[in-house]
Coordinates of C-alpha atoms in Angstrom, one line a residue:
M975 CA -14.2 -35.4 -42.0
R976 CA -12.7 -38.9 -42.4
K977 CA -14.6 -41.8 -43.7
L978 CA -15.6 -45.1 -42.0
I979 CA -15.2 -48.0 -44.4
A980 CA -16.5 -51.6 -43.9
F981 CA -14.3 -54.1 -45.4
E982 CA -16.2 -57.4 -45.3
M983 CA -15.9 -60.8 -46.8
V984 CA -19.2 -62.2 -47.7
T985 CA -20.8 -65.3 -49.4
L986 CA -22.8 -64.9 -52.6
D987 CA -26.0 -65.0 -50.5
G988 CA -24.5 -62.1 -48.3
C989 CA -23.5 -64.0 -45.2
Y990 CA -20.4 -63.0 -43.2
A991 CA -20.2 -66.2 -41.2
T992 CA -22.0 -69.4 -40.5
T993 CA -24.7 -69.5 -37.7
D994 CA -21.9 -71.0 -35.5
G995 CA -19.5 -68.3 -36.2
D996 CA -17.2 -70.1 -38.7
F997 CA -15.7 -68.2 -41.5
G998 CA -13.2 -70.7 -42.7
W999 CA -15.0 -70.7 -46.1
T1000 CA -13.2 -67.3 -46.7
H1001 CA -9.8 -69.1 -47.1
R1002 CA -10.8 -72.2 -49.0
R1003 CA -10.2 -70.8 -52.3
E1004 CA -7.1 -71.8 -54.4
R1005 CA -4.0 -69.6 -54.0
D1006 CA -4.0 -66.5 -56.2
A1007 CA -1.0 -64.2 -56.7
E1008 CA -3.2 -61.3 -57.5
W1009 CA -5.5 -61.8 -54.5
D1010 CA -2.4 -62.2 -52.2
A1011 CA -0.9 -59.0 -53.6
F1012 CA -4.2 -57.1 -53.0
V1013 CA -4.3 -58.3 -49.4
E1014 CA -0.7 -57.2 -48.8
G1015 CA -1.3 -54.0 -50.4
N1016 CA -4.5 -53.4 -48.5
A1017 CA -2.6 -53.9 -45.2
G1018 CA 0.0 -51.4 -46.2
S1019 CA -2.4 -48.6 -47.4
G1020 CA -2.6 -46.8 -44.1
G1021 CA -5.8 -46.1 -42.2
E1022 CA -6.9 -46.9 -38.6
L1023 CA -8.5 -50.3 -38.0
V1024 CA -11.8 -50.9 -36.2
F1025 CA -12.9 -54.2 -34.8
G1026 CA -15.8 -55.6 -32.9
R1027 CA -14.7 -57.7 -29.8
T1028 CA -14.8 -61.2 -31.4
T1029 CA -12.8 -60.3 -34.5
Y1030 CA -10.4 -58.1 -32.4
Q1031 CA -9.7 -61.1 -30.1
M1032 CA -9.0 -63.4 -33.0
M1033 CA -6.8 -60.9 -34.7
A1034 CA -4.9 -60.0 -31.5
A1035 CA -4.2 -63.7 -31.0
W1036 CA -2.9 -64.2 -34.5
W1037 CA -1.1 -61.2 -35.9
P1038 CA 1.4 -60.7 -33.0
S1039 CA 2.3 -64.4 -33.3
P1040 CA 5.6 -65.9 -34.6
A1041 CA 3.5 -67.9 -37.1
A1042 CA 2.0 -64.8 -38.4
A1043 CA 5.4 -63.1 -38.9
E1044 CA 6.8 -66.2 -40.7
N1045 CA 3.7 -66.8 -43.0
E1046 CA 2.7 -63.2 -43.8
P1047 CA 5.5 -60.9 -42.6
R1048 CA 4.5 -57.8 -44.5
V1049 CA 0.8 -58.0 -43.4
A1050 CA 1.7 -58.9 -39.9
E1051 CA 4.1 -55.9 -39.6
R1052 CA 1.3 -53.6 -40.8
M1053 CA -1.4 -55.1 -38.7
N1054 CA 0.6 -54.8 -35.5
A1055 CA 1.8 -51.3 -36.2
L1056 CA -1.4 -49.5 -37.3
P1057 CA -3.7 -47.7 -34.8
K1058 CA -6.6 -49.9 -33.8
Y1059 CA -10.0 -49.4 -32.1
V1060 CA -12.2 -52.2 -30.6
C1061 CA -15.8 -51.5 -30.0
S1062 CA -17.0 -53.6 -27.1
R1063 CA -19.5 -53.4 -24.2
T1064 CA -17.8 -56.3 -22.4
L1065 CA -14.1 -56.1 -23.0
R1066 CA -12.3 -54.4 -20.1
E1067 CA -8.8 -54.0 -21.7
A1068 CA -7.1 -54.2 -25.1
A1069 CA -3.7 -55.6 -24.9
W1070 CA -2.7 -55.7 -28.6
N1071 CA -0.3 -52.8 -29.2
N1072 CA -1.7 -49.5 -30.6
T1073 CA -5.2 -50.4 -29.7
T1074 CA -7.8 -48.1 -28.0
L1075 CA -10.9 -49.6 -26.4
L1076 CA -14.2 -47.9 -27.4
Q1077 CA -17.0 -48.7 -24.7
G1078 CA -20.4 -47.5 -25.0
E1079 CA -22.6 -46.9 -28.1
A1080 CA -20.4 -47.8 -31.1
A1081 CA -22.2 -45.5 -33.6
E1082 CA -21.7 -42.5 -31.3
R1083 CA -18.1 -43.4 -30.5
L1084 CA -17.2 -43.9 -34.2
Q1085 CA -19.1 -40.9 -35.3
A1086 CA -17.0 -38.7 -32.9
L1087 CA -13.7 -40.4 -34.3
K1088 CA -14.8 -39.4 -37.8
R1089 CA -14.8 -35.8 -36.8
E1090 CA -11.2 -36.0 -35.4
P1091 CA -8.2 -35.4 -37.7
G1092 CA -6.5 -38.6 -39.1
A1093 CA -6.7 -41.3 -41.6
D1094 CA -9.8 -43.0 -42.6
L1095 CA -11.2 -45.7 -40.3
V1096 CA -11.7 -49.3 -41.7
I1097 CA -13.7 -51.9 -40.0
L1098 CA -12.1 -55.3 -40.9
G1099 CA -14.5 -58.2 -40.6
S1100 CA -16.5 -57.7 -37.5
G1101 CA -19.8 -58.7 -39.2
E1102 CA -21.9 -58.2 -36.1
L1103 CA -20.5 -54.8 -35.7
V1104 CA -21.1 -53.9 -39.4
A1105 CA -24.7 -55.3 -39.1
A1106 CA -25.4 -53.1 -36.1
L1107 CA -23.9 -50.0 -37.6
A1108 CA -25.6 -50.3 -41.0
P1109 CA -28.9 -48.7 -39.9
T1110 CA -27.3 -45.9 -38.2
G1111 CA -25.8 -44.4 -41.5
V1112 CA -22.3 -44.1 -39.8
I1113 CA -20.6 -46.3 -42.5
D1114 CA -19.5 -44.3 -45.5
E1115 CA -18.5 -47.0 -47.7
Y1116 CA -18.9 -50.8 -47.9
Q1117 CA -16.1 -52.7 -49.5
L1118 CA -17.5 -56.2 -49.9
V1119 CA -15.5 -59.2 -51.1
V1120 CA -17.9 -61.7 -52.5
I1121 CA -16.6 -65.2 -52.1
P1122 CA -18.4 -67.5 -54.6
T1123 CA -20.0 -69.8 -52.0
V1124 CA -23.5 -70.1 -50.5
L1125 CA -24.3 -70.7 -46.9
G1126 CA -28.1 -70.6 -47.0
R1127 CA -29.8 -71.1 -43.7
R1128 CA -26.4 -71.9 -42.1
G1129 CA -25.2 -68.2 -42.5
K1130 CA -25.4 -65.0 -40.7
S1131 CA -26.7 -62.3 -43.2
L1132 CA -24.8 -58.9 -43.1
F1133 CA -27.8 -56.9 -43.9
G1134 CA -30.6 -59.4 -42.5
S1135 CA -31.4 -57.3 -39.5
L1136 CA -32.0 -54.1 -41.4
G1137 CA -35.6 -52.9 -40.7
R1138 CA -35.6 -50.9 -44.0
G1139 CA -33.8 -51.2 -47.2
M1140 CA -30.7 -49.2 -48.1
E1141 CA -29.8 -47.8 -51.5
L1142 CA -26.2 -48.1 -52.5
R1143 CA -24.1 -46.8 -55.5
L1144 CA -21.4 -49.0 -56.8
V1145 CA -18.2 -46.9 -57.0
D1146 CA -15.6 -49.5 -57.9
S1147 CA -15.2 -53.3 -58.7
R1148 CA -12.4 -55.8 -59.2
R1149 CA -12.4 -59.5 -60.2
F1150 CA -9.7 -61.7 -59.0
G1151 CA -8.4 -64.9 -60.6
N1152 CA -9.6 -67.1 -57.6
G1153 CA -13.3 -66.0 -58.3
N1154 CA -13.4 -63.4 -55.5
M1155 CA -15.1 -60.0 -56.4
L1156 CA -14.4 -56.8 -54.6
L1157 CA -17.5 -54.5 -54.9
C1158 CA -17.3 -51.0 -53.3
Y1159 CA -20.5 -49.3 -52.5
Q1160 CA -21.5 -45.9 -50.9
P1161 CA -24.9 -45.7 -49.3
Q1162 CA -27.2 -43.2 -51.0
P1163 CA -29.8 -41.0 -49.3
A1164 CA -33.3 -42.6 -49.1
T1165 CA -35.7 -41.5 -51.7
G1166 CA -39.4 -41.1 -51.2

C-alpha cells in the first residue's frame, strides 16, 4: 500500500498560516542554495500530489504561468506534469492538467487511493486539509519544515483542533543554512 505524506511548512509554534490565511512568512528567509536545491529535488522526486481547494487554486494559478516557468523552470515543469488530486466539497471542476477532483469525505477518498497501485501521495501545504485528516490516522508521515518565526495568536495551528494527542516518532531531520529545519515524523499507535 502506498503512503500518504503531509509536507507542511510551519512556524516554530506550529502554525501553517496566519488567521487571515497569509503564509508569506514562508518566503521571507534569505536565499539559500542548499534550500533551493532541496525544493527542486523534492519537486523531481515523483509521487502524486494532493491539495485542499484553497492551496490547489493558488498553485493552479501560479505553476502553469509564464512567470513560474521563467523563475523556477524545473519546479514548474514537474508541478505541471505530476498527477494531482484536489479534495473539495465545493469545487466543481479542476482545470490544471493531470488533476482529479476528489469530492466527498477526504479521508475515505484518500484511504481508497492509498490502496491503488502507484507512487506515494504527497499533500503539499493545504494546512486545513492536513488538520482535518490528522485525527483520522490516514496520514502515514508528516514532513514538517519548521521556519524560525512565531505567529502566536495570529496563527492557525496545524494540530490545534486535535481532540486527543498524537504520538510521533522522528525518522529523519535536516538543517538548512537559512535556519529552516526539516523534521520527518511517523505517527505511532496510541499507548494506554
